[in-house]
Coordinates of N, CA, C and O in Angstrom, one line a residue:
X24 N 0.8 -1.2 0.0 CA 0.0 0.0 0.0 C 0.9 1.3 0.0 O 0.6 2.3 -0.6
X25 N 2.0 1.1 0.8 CA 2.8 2.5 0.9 C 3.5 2.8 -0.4 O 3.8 3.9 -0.7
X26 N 3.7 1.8 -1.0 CA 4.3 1.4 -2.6 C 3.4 2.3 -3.1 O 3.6 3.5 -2.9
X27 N 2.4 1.7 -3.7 CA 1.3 2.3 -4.2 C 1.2 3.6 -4.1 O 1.5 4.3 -5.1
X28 N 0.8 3.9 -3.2 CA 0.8 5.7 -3.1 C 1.9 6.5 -3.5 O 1.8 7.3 -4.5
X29 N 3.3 6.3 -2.6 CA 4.6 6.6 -3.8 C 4.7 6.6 -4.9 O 5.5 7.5 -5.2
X30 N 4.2 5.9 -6.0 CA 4.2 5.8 -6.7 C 2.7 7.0 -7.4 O 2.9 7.8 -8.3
X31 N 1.6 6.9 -6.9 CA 0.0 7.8 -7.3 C 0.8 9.1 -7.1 O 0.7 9.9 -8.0
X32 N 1.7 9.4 -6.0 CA 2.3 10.8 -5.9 C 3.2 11.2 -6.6 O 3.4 12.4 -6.8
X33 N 4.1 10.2 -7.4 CA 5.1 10.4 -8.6 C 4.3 10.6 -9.5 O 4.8 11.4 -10.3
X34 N 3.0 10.3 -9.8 CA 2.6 10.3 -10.9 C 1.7 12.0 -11.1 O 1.7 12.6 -12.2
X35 N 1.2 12.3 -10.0 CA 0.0 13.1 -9.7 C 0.8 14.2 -9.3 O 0.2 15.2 -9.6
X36 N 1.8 14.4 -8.7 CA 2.2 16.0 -8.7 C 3.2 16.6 -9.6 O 3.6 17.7 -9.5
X37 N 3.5 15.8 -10.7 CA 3.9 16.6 -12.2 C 2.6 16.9 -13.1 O 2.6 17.6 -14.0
X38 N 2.0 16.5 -12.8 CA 0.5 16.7 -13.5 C -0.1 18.4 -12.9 O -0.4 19.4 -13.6
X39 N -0.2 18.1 -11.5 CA -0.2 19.2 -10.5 C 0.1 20.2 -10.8 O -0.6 21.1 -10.9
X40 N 1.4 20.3 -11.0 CA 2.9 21.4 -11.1 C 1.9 21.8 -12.8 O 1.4 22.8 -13.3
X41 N 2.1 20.9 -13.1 CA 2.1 21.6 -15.0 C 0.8 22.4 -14.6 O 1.1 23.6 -14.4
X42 N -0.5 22.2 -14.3 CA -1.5 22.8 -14.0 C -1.1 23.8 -13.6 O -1.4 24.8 -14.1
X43 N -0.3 23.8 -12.3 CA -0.3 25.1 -11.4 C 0.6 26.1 -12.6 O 0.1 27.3 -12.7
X44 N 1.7 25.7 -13.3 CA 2.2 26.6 -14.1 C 1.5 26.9 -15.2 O 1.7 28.1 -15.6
X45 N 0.5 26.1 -16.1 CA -0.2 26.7 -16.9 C -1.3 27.8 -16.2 O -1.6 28.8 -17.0
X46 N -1.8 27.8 -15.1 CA -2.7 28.4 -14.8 C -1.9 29.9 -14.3 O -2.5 31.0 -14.4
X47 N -0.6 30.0 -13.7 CA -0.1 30.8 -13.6 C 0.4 32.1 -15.0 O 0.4 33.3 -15.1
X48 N 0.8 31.0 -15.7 CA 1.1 32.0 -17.3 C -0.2 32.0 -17.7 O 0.2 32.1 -18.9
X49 N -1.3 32.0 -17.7 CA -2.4 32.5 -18.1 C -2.7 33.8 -17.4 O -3.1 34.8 -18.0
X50 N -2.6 33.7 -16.2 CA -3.0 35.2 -15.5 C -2.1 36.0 -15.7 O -2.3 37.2 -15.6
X51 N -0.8 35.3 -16.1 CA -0.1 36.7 -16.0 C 0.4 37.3 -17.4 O 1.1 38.3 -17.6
X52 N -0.2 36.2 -18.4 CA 0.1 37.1 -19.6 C -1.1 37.6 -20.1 O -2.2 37.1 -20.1
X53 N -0.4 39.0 -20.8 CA -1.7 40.0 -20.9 C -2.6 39.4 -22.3 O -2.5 38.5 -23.1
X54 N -3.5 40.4 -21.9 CA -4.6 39.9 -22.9 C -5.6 41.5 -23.0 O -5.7 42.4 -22.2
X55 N -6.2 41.3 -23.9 CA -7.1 42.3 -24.5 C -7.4 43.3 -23.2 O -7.0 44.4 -23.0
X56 N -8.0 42.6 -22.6 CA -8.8 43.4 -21.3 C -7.9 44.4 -20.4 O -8.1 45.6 -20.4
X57 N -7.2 43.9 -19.7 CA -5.4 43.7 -19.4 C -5.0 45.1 -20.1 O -5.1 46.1 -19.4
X58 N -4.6 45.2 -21.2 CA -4.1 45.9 -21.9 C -5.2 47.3 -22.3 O -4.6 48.3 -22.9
X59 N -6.2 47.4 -22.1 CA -7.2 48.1 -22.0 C -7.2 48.7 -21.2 O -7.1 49.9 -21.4
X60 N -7.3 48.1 -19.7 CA -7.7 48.6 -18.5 C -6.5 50.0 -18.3 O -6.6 51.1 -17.9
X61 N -5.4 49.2 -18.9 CA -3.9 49.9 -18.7 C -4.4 51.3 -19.4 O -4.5 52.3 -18.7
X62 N -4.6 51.3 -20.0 CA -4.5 52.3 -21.4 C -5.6 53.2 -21.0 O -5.6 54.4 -21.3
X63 N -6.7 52.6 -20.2 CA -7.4 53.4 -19.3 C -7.2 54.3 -18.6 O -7.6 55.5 -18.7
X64 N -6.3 53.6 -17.4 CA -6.0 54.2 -16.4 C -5.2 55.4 -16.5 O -5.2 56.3 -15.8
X65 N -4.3 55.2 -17.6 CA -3.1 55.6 -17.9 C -3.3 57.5 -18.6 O -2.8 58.5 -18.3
X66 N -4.6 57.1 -20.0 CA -5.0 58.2 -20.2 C -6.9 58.7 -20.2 O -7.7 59.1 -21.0
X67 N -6.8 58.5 -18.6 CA -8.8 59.2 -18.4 C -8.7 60.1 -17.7 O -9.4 60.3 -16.7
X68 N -7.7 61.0 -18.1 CA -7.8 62.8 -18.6 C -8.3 62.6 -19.8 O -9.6 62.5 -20.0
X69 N -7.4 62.7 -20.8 CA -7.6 62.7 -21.9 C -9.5 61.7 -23.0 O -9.8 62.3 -24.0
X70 N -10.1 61.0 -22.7 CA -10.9 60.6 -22.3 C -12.6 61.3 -22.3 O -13.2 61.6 -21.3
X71 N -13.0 61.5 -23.4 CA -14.6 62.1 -23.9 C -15.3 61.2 -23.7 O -16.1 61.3 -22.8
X72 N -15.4 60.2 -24.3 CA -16.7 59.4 -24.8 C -15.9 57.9 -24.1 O -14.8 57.5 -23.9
X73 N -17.1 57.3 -23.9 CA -16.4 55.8 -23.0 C -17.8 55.1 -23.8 O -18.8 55.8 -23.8
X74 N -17.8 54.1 -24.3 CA -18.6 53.2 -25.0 C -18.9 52.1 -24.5 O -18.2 51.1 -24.8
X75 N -19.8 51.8 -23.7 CA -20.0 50.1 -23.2 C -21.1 49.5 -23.8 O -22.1 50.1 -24.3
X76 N -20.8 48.1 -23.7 CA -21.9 47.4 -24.3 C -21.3 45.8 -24.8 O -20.1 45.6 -24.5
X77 N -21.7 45.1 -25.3 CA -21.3 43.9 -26.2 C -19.7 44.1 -27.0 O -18.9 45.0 -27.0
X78 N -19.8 43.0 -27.7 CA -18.4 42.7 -28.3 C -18.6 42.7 -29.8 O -17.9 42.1 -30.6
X79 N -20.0 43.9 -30.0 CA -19.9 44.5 -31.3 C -19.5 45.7 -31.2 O -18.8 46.2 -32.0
X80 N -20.0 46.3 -30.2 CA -19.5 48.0 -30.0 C -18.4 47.8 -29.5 O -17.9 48.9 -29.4
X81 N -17.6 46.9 -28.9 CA -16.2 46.5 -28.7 C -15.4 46.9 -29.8 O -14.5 47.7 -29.6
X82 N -15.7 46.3 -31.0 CA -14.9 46.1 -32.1 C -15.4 46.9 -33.6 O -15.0 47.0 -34.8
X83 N -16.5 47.5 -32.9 CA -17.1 48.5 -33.7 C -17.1 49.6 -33.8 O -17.9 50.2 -34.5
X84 N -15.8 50.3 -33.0 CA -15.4 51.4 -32.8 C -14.1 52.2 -33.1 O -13.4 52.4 -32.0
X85 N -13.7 52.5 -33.9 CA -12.1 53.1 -34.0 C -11.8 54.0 -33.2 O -12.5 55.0 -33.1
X86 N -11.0 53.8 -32.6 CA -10.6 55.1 -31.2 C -10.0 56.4 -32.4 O -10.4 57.6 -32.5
X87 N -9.0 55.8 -33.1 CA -8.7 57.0 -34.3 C -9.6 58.3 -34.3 O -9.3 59.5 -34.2
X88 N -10.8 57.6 -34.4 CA -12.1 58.5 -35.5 C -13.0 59.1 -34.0 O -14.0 59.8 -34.2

């Protein structure tokens, strides 16, 4: 039995580990939102019009224009 387990734990905490590290590079690499929020913070002085809604007026808007 003590075999056994030694062995479920060789097996089950590189599995673990990979999880724990994919789940960590997920949060910490940026992404749309992330990179938004930044750009937010950074210029709302500058900042007239703020648009919410779905992920048509998301992508339906040129900040350019």
């Amino acid at each position: 039995m003590k075999n056994f387990l030694i062995r479920l734990l060789y097996f089950i905490l590189p599995l673990f580990m990979l999880l724990i590290g994919v789940e960590v590079y997920i949060r910490n690499s940026p992404n749309a939102f992330t990179s938004k929020a930044e750009y937010l913070k950074q210029n709302k002085s500058k900042i007239e019009v703020l648009i919410f809604g779905t992920s048509h007026s998301q992508t339906g808007v040129n900040p350019k224009y």
